[in-house]
Short mmCIF file of C-alpha atoms in Angstrom, two decimals:
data_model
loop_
_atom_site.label_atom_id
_atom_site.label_comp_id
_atom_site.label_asym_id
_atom_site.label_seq_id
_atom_site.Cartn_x
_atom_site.Cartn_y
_atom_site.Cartn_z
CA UNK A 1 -190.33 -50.78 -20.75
CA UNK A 2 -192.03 -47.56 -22.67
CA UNK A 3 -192.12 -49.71 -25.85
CA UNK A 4 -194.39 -52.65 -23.91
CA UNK A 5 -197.84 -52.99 -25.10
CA UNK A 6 -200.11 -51.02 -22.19
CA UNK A 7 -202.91 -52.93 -21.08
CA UNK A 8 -205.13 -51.83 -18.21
CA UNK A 9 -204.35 -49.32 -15.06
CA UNK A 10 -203.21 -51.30 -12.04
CA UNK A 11 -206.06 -50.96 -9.72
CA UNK A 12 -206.64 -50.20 -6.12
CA UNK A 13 -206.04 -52.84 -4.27
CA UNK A 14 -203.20 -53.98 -7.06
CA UNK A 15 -201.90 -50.53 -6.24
CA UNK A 16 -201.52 -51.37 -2.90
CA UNK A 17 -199.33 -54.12 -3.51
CA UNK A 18 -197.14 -52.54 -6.10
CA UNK A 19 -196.38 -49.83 -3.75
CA UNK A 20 -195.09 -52.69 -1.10
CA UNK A 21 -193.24 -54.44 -3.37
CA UNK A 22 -191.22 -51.13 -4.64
CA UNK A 23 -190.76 -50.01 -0.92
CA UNK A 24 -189.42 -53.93 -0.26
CA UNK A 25 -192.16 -54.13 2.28
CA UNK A 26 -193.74 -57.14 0.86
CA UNK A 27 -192.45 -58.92 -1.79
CA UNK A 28 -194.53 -62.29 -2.63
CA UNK A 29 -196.99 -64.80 -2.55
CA UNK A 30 -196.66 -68.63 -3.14
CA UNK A 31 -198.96 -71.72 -3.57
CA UNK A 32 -196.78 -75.07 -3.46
CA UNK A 33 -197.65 -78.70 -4.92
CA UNK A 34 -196.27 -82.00 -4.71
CA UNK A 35 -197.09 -83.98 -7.93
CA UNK A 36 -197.14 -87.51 -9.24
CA UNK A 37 -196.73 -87.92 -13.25
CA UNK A 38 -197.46 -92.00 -14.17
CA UNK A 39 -195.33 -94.12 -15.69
CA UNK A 40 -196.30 -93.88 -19.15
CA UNK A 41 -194.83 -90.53 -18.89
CA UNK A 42 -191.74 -91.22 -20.19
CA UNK A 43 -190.32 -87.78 -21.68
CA UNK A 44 -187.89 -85.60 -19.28
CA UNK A 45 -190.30 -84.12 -16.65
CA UNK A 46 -189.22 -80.40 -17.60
CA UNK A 47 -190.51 -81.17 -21.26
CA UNK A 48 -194.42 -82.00 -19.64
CA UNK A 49 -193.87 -78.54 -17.27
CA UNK A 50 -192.61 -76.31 -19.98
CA UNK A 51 -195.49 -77.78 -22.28
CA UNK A 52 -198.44 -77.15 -18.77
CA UNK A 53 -196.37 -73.59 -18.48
CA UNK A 54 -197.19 -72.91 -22.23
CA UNK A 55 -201.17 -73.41 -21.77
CA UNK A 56 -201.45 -71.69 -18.30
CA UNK A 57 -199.76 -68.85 -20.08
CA UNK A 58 -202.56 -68.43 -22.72
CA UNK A 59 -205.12 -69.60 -20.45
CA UNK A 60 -204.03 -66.73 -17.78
CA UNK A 61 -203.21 -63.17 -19.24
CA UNK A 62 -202.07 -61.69 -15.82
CA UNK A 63 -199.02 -64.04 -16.12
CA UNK A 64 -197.42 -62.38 -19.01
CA UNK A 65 -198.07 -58.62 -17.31
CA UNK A 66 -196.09 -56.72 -15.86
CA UNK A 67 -196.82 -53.67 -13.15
CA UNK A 68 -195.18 -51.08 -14.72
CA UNK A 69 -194.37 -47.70 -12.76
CA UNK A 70 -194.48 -49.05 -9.11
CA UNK A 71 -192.84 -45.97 -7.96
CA UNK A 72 -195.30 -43.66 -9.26
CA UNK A 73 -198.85 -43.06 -8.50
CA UNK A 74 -200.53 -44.47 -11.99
CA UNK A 75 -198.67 -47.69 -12.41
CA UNK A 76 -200.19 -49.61 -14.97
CA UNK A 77 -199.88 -53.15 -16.46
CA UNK A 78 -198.21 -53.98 -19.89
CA UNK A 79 -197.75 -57.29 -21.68
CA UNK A 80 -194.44 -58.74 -22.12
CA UNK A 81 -193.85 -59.52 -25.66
CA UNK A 82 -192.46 -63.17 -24.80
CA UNK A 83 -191.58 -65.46 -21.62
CA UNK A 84 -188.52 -67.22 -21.80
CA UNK A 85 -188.87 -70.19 -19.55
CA UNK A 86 -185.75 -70.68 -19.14
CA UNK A 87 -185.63 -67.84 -17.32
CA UNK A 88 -188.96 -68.50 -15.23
CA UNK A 89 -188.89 -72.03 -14.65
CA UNK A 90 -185.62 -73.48 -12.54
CA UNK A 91 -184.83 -77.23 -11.07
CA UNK A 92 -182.82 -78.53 -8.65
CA UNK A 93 -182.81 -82.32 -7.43
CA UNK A 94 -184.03 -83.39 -3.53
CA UNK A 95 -181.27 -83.97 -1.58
CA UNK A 96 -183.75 -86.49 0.74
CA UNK A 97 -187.01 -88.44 -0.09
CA UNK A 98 -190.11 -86.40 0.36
CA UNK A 99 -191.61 -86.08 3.75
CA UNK A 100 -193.46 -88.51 5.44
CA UNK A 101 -198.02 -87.70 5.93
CA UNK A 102 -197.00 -85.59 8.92
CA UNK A 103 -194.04 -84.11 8.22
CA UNK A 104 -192.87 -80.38 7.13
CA UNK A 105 -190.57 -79.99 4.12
CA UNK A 106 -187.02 -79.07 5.26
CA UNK A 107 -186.17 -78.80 1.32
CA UNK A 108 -189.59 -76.75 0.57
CA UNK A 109 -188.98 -74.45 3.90
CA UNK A 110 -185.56 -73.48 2.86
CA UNK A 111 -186.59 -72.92 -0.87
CA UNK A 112 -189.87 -70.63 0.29
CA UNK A 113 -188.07 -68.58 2.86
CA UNK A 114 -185.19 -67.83 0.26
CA UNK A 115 -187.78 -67.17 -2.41
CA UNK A 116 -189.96 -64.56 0.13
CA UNK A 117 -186.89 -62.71 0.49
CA UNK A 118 -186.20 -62.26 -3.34
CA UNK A 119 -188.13 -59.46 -5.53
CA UNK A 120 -189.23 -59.42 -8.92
CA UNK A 121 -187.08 -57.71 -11.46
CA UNK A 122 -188.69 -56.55 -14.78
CA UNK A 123 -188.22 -57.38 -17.62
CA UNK A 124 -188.44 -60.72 -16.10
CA UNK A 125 -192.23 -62.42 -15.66
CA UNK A 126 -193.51 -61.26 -11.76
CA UNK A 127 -194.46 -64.94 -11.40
CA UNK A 128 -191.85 -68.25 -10.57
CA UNK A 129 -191.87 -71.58 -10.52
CA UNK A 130 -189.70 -73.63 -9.06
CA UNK A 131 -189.61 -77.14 -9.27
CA UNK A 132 -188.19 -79.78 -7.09
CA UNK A 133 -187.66 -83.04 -8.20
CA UNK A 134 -187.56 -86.12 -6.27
CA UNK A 135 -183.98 -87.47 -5.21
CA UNK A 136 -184.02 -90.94 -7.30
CA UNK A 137 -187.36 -90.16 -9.48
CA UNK A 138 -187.91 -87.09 -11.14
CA UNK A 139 -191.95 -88.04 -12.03
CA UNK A 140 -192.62 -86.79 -8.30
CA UNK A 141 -191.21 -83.17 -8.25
CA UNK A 142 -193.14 -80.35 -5.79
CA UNK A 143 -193.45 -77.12 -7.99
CA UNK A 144 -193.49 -74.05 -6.13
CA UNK A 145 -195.35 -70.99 -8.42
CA UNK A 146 -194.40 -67.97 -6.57
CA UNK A 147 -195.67 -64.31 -7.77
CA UNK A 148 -196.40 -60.91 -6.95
CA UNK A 149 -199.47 -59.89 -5.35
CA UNK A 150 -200.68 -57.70 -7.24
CA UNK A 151 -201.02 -59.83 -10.11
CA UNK A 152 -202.62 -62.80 -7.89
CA UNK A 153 -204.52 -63.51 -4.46
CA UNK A 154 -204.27 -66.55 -2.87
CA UNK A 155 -207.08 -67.99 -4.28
CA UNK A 156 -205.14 -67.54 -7.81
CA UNK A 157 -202.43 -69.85 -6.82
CA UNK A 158 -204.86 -72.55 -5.78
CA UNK A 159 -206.34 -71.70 -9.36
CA UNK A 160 -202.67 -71.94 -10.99
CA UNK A 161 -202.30 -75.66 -9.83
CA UNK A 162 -205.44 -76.78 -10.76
CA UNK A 163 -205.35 -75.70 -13.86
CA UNK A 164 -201.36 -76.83 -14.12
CA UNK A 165 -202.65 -80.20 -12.96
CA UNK A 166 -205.15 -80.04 -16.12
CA UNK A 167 -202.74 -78.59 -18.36
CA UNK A 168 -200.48 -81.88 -17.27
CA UNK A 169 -202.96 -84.11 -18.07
CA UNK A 170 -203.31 -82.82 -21.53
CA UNK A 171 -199.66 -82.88 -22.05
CA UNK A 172 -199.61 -87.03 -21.95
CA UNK A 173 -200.13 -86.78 -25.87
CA UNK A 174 -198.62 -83.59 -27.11
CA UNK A 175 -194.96 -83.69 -25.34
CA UNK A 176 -192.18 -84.84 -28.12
CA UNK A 177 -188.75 -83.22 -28.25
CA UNK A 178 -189.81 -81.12 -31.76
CA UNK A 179 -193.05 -80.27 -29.75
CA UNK A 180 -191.90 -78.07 -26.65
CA UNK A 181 -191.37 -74.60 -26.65
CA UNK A 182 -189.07 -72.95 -24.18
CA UNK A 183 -189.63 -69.09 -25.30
CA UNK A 184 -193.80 -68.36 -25.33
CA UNK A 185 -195.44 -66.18 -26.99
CA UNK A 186 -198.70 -64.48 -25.56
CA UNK A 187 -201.97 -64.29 -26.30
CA UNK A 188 -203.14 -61.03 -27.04
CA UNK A 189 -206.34 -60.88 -24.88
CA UNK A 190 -207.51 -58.28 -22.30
CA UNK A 191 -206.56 -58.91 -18.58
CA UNK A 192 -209.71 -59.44 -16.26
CA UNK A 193 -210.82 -56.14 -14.27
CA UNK A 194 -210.12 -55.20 -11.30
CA UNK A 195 -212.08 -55.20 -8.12
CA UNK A 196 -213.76 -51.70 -8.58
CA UNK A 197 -214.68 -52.53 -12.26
CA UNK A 198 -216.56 -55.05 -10.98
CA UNK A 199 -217.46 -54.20 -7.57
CA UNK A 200 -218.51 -50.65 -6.82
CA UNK A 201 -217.33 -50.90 -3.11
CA UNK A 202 -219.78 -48.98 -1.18
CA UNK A 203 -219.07 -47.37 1.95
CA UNK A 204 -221.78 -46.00 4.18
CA UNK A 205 -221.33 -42.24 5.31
CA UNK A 206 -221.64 -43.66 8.84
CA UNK A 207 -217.93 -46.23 8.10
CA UNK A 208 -216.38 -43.57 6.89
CA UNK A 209 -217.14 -40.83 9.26
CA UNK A 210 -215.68 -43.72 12.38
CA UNK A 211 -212.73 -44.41 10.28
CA UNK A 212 -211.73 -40.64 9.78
CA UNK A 213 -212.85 -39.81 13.64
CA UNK A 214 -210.34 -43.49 14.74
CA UNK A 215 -207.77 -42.57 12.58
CA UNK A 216 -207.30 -38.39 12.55
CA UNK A 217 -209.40 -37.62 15.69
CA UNK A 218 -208.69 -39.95 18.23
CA UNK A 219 -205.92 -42.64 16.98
CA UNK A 220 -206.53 -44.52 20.72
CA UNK A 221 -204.89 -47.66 20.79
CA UNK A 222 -205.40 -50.39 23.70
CA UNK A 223 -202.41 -51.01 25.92
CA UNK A 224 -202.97 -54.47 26.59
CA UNK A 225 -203.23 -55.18 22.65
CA UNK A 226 -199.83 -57.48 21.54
CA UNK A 227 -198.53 -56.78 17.86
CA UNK A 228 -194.67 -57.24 18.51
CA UNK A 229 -192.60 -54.83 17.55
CA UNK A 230 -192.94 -51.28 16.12
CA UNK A 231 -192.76 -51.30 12.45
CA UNK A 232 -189.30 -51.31 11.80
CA UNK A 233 -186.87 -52.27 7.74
CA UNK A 234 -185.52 -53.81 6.54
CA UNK A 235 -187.37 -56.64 5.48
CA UNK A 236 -186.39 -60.52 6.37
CA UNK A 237 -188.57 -63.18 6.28
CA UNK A 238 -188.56 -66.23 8.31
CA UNK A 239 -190.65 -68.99 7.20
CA UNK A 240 -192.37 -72.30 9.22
CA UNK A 241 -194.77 -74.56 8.57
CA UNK A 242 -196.68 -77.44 10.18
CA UNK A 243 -198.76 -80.75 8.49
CA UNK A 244 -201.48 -82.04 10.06
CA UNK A 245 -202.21 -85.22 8.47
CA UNK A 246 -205.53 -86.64 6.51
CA UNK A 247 -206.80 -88.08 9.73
CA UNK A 248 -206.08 -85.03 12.10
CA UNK A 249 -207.71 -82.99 9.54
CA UNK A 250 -210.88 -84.91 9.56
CA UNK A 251 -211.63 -85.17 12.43
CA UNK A 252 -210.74 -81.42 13.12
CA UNK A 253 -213.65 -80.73 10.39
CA UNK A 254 -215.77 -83.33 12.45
CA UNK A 255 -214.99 -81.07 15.73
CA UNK A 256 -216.03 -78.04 13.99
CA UNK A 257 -219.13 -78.85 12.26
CA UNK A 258 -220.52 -80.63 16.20
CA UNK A 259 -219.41 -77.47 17.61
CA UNK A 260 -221.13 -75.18 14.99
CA UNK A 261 -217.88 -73.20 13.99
CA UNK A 262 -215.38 -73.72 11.16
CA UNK A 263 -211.72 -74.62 10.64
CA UNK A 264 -210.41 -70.89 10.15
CA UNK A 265 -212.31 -69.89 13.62
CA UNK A 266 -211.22 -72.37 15.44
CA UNK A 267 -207.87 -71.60 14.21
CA UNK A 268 -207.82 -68.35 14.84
CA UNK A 269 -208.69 -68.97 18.41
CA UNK A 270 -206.22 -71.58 18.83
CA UNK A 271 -203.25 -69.18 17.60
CA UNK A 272 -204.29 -66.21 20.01
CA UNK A 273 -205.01 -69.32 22.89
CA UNK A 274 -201.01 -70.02 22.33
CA UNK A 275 -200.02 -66.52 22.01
CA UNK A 276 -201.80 -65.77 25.61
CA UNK A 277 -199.67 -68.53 26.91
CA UNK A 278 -196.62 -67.35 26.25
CA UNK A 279 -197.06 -63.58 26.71
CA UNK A 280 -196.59 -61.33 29.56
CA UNK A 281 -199.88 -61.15 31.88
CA UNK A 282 -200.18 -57.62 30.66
CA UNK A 283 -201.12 -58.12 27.08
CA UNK A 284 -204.94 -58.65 27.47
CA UNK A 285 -205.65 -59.07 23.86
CA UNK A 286 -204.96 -59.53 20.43
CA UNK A 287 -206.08 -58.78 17.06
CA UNK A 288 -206.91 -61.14 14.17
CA UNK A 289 -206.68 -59.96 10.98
CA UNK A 290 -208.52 -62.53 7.89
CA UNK A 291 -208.52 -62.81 4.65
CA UNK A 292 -211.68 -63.49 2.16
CA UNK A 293 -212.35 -63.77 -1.25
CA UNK A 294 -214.78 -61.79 -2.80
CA UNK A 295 -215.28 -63.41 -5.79
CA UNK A 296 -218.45 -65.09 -4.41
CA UNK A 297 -220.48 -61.94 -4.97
CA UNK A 298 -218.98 -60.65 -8.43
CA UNK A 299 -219.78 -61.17 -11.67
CA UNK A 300 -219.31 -64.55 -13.65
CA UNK A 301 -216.35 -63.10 -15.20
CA UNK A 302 -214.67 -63.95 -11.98
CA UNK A 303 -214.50 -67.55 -10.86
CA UNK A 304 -212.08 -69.30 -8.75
CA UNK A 305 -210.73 -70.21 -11.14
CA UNK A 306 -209.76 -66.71 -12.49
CA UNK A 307 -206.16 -65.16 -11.55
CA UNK A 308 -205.72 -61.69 -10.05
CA UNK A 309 -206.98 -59.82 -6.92
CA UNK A 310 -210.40 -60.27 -5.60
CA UNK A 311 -210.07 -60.10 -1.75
CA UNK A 312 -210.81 -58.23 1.27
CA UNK A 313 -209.67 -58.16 4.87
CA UNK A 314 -211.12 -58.40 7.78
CA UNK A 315 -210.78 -57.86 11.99
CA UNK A 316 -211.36 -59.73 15.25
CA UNK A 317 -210.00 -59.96 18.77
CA UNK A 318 -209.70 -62.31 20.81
CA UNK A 319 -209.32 -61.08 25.12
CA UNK A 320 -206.91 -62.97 27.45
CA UNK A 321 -209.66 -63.83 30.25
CA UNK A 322 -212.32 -65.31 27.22
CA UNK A 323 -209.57 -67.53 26.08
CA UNK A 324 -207.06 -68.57 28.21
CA UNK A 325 -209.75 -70.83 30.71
CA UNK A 326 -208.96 -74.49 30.80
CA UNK A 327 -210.00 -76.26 27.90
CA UNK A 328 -210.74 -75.39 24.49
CA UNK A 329 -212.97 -72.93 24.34
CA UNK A 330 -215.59 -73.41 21.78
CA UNK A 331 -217.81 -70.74 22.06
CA UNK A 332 -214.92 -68.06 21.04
CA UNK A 333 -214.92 -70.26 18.14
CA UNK A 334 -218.32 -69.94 17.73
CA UNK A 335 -217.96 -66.14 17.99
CA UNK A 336 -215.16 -66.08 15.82
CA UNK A 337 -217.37 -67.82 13.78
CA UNK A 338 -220.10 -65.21 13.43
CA UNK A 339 -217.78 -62.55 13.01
CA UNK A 340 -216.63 -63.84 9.38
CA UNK A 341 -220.63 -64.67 8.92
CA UNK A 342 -221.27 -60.95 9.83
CA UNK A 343 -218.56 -59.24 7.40
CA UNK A 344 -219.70 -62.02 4.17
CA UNK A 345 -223.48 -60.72 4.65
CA UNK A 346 -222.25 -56.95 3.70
CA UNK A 347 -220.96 -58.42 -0.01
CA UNK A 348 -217.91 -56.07 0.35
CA UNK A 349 -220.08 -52.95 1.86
CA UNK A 350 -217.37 -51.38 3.93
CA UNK A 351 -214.39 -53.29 3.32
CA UNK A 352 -210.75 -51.58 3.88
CA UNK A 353 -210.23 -51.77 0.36
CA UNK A 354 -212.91 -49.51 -0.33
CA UNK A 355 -210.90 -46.79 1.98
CA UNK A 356 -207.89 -46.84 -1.10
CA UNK A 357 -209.86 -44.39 -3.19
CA UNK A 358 -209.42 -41.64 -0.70
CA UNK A 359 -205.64 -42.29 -0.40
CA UNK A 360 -203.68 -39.77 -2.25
CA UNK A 361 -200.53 -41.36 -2.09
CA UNK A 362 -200.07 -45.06 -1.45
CA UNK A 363 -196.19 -45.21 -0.79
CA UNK A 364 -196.63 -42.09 1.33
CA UNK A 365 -199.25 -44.42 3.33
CA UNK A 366 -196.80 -46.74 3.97
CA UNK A 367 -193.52 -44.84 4.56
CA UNK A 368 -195.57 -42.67 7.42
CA UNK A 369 -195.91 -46.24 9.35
CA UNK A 370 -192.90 -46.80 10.19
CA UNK A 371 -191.03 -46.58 13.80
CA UNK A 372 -195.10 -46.82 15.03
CA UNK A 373 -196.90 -49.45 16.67
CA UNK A 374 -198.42 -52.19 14.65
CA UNK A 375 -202.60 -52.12 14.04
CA UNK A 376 -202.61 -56.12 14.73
CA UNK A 377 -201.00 -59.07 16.07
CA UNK A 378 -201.50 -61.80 13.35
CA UNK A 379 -202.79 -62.52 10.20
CA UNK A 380 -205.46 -65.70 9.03
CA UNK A 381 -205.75 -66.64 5.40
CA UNK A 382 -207.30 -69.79 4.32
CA UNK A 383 -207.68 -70.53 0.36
CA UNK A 384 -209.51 -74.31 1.78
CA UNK A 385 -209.06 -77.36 -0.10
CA UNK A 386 -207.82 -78.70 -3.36
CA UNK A 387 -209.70 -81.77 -3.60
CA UNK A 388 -208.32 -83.60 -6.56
CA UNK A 389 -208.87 -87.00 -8.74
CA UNK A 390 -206.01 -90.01 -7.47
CA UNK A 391 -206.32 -92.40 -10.28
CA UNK A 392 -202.83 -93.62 -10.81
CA UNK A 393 -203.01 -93.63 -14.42
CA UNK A 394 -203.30 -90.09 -14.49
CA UNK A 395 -201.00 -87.40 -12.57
CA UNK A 396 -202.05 -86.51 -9.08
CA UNK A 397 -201.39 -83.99 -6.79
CA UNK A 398 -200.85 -84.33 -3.30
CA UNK A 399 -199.39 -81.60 -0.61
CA UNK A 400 -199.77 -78.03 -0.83
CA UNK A 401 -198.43 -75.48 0.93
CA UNK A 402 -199.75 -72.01 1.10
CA UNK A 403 -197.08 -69.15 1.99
CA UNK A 404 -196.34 -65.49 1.93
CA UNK A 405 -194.05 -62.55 2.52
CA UNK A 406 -193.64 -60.97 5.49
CA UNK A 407 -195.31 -57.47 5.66
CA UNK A 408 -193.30 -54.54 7.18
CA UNK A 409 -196.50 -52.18 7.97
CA UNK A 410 -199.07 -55.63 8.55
CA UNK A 411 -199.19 -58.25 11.19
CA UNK A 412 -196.36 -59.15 13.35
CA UNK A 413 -196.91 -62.69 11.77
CA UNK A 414 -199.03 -64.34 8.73
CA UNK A 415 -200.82 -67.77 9.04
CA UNK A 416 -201.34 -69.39 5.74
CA UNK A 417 -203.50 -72.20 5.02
CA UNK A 418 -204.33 -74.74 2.34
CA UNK A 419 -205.29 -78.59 2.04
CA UNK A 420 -203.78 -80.35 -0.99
CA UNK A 421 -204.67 -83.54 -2.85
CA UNK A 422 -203.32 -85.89 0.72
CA UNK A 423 -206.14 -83.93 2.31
CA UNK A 424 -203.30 -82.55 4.91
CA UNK A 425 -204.32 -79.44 5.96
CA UNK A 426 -200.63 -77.18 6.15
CA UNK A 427 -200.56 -74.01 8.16
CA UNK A 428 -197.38 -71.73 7.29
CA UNK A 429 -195.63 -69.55 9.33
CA UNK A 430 -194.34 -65.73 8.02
CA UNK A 431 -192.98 -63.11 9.93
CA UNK A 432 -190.36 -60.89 9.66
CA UNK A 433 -186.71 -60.85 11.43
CA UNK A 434 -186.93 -58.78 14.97
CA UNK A 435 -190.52 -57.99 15.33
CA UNK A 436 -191.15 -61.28 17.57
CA UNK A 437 -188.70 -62.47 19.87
CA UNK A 438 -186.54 -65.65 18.41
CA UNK A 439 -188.34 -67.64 20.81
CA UNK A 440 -192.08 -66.87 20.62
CA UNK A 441 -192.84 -68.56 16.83
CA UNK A 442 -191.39 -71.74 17.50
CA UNK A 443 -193.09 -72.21 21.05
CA UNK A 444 -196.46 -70.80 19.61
CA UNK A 445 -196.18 -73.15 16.41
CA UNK A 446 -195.56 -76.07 18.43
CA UNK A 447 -198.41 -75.63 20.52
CA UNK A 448 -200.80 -75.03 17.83
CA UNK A 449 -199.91 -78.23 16.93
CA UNK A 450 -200.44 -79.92 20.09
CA UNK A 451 -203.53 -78.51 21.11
CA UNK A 452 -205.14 -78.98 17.34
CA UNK A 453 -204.32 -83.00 17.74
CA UNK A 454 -205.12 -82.96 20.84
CA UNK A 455 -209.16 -81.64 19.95
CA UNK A 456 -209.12 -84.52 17.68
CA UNK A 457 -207.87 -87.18 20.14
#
């Protein structure tokens, strides 16, 4: 590993999820796509991936580094000298036909959940793919990139398929069996900064002085606030998700824009309205925790089409007497609403990552979380929608489905969103073995499910 060319220090916010993935706390992120090659693509489908796989690779630098040193407080990044593909890229055939417009992904599920359980292993690429191909026609195969957080946000693995989905469409030509290179060789270009290169994170005296006095001071926490169990190892993951199909999510968008709120507010209102349902009377509340890219106010450099970790968090809560009244109640969503509009018009001014400078020691962080109570009760990340070209003549891409890890210290369960090619928005499910009861996350997904159809009824 010492003889790997060193490329940049891993930064803050990369740092944080080095440290998780050395403590097996959180091990992974994943973005997966359901593709279409046409018929005039005629070679073995692994030739055109390997071939896509090839150009990504010297499109992207961050997928051929490696965090180096998680266990230490200066890990940095280093380039691997080659990726075997082989090694990076595995098949297996459907046992079944693809799902039907409304239907989860038995195949997928199992696949994801086994993947958010496994960790990366250098000197091995921190980035998967895993590609399933269809039962009696291996043109339609879903590939699954999984990777490490730190080198990726979940706006990178939108990024990775749409530029995979380019890179396939350039392949039509190029793919012969003297052509296709299994072992790659990278590009020796810089990586893309980090979000403090780029960002210079402010934090007003006044943040900081609330955050100290909350957290050292007076660390009060509200008794009524649900956020399952205590944080507690090892780590499992469990893994659901749910389709709503192209119609459903229409009209869902219709609902929204009448109502003057958006899709991830009216989801996030919609998962603590099911939660309340099913909890004791004496939980009064629970806290949202979102996810948002902040590559809309950096520099050029970073597009969304770049790969690597541009993203902030941030809070709401949502009180049992505001939501559980009988029918959907829109003007939480509206609220809900405003909150994200509030934390967007600071352009990253007082964002938790900001608070990573003044951390000493990251894995110390961590570690001095567990056998406490949780900060929040769930978790809201929405990357939006791949809207693609579906000429037939060219390959398409259809469903997507947006996943992650369980986190030890986070949420006591994740919500990932994304709509794919079908225009079927897919919500998955993450949390980790014992902090919810067995029976809360299928009754809660269910009903999220019923009550979002039934707004659009």
């Amino acid at each position: 590993m010492d003889q790997l060319e060193r490329l940049r220090a891993v930064g803050l916010l990369e740092s944080y999820s080095t440290a998780r993935h050395h403590l097996k706390f959180y091990l992974n992120v994943s973005v997966a796509a359901t593709y279409t090659l046409p018929e005039t693509y005629n070679s073995p489908v692994q030739d055109y991936i390997y071939t896509a796989c090839g150009r990504l690779i010297g499109q992207h630098p961050i997928l051929s580094a490696i965090p180096v040193g998680e266990d230490t407080k200066e890990p940095y990044f280093a380039r691997l000298p080659e990726i075997d593909l082989e090694k990076s890229v595995s098949f297996a055939k459907r046992s079944h036909d693809f799902p039907g417009a409304d239907e989860p992904d038995a195949e997928l599920e199992t696949l994801l959940t086994t993947q958010h359980n496994t960790p990366f292993t250098p000197p091995l690429p921190f980035w998967r793919l895993c590609v399933l191909t269809g039962a009696t026609n291996e043109r339609r195969f879903t590939a699954a990139f999984v990777y490490h957080h730190a080198i990726g946000d979940g706006t990178s693995g939108k990024a990775f398929h749409k530029t995979f989905l380019q890179a396939l469409h350039e392949t039509a030509a190029s793919v012969g069996p003297e052509e296709v290179k299994s072992v790659i060789t990278p590009p020796r270009v810089p990586l893309l900064p980090n979000s403090e290169a780029v960002h210079h994170l402010p934090v007003s005296i006044f943040y900081l002085a609330t955050t100290l006095f909350k957290e050292k001071v007076w660390p009060w926490s509200d008794p009524g606030l649900w956020t399952g169990s205590e944080v507690i190892v090892p780590l499992e993951t469990q893994m659901r998700h749910i389709v709503f199909p192209e119609h459903v999510t229409s009209s869902l968008k219709d609902r929204c824009r009448q109502n003057n709120t958006t899709i991830t507010a009216v989801l996030e209102t919609a998962i603590a309205r099911s939660l309340f349902a099913r909890l004791p009377e004496t939980f009064t509340s629970v806290k949202c925790t979102g996810a948002m890219s902040t590559r809309r106010w950096l520099p050029d450099i970073i597009t969304d089409d770049s790969m690597g970790v541009w993203v902030q968090d941030f809070e709401d809560t949502f009180s049992r007497d505001k939501i559980t009244r009988d029918g959907f109640p829109w003007e939480e969503a509206r609220r809900a609403r405003q909150t994200i509009e509030n934390v967007l018009s600071l352009k990253g001014k007082n964002a938790n990552p900001s608070l990573l400078k003044y951390v000493d020691d990251v894995h110390d962080l961590f570690l001095s979380k567990v056998g406490k109570a949780r900060k929040s009760s769930f978790e809201v990340s929405n990357v939006g929608v791949l809207a693609a070209d579906q000429d037939p003549t060219k390959p398409r891409i259809g469903r997507m489905v947006f996943s992650q890890s369980a986190s030890v210290t986070g949420n006591a369960f994740e919500v990932s969103v994304i709509t794919g090619g079908d225009l079927c928005m897919v919500l998955a499910f993450t949390w980790q073995s014992h902090v919810v009861e067995s029976d809360l996350m299928p009754a809660v997904i269910d009903s999220i499910w019923t009550e979002l159809v039934n707004l659009c009824s």
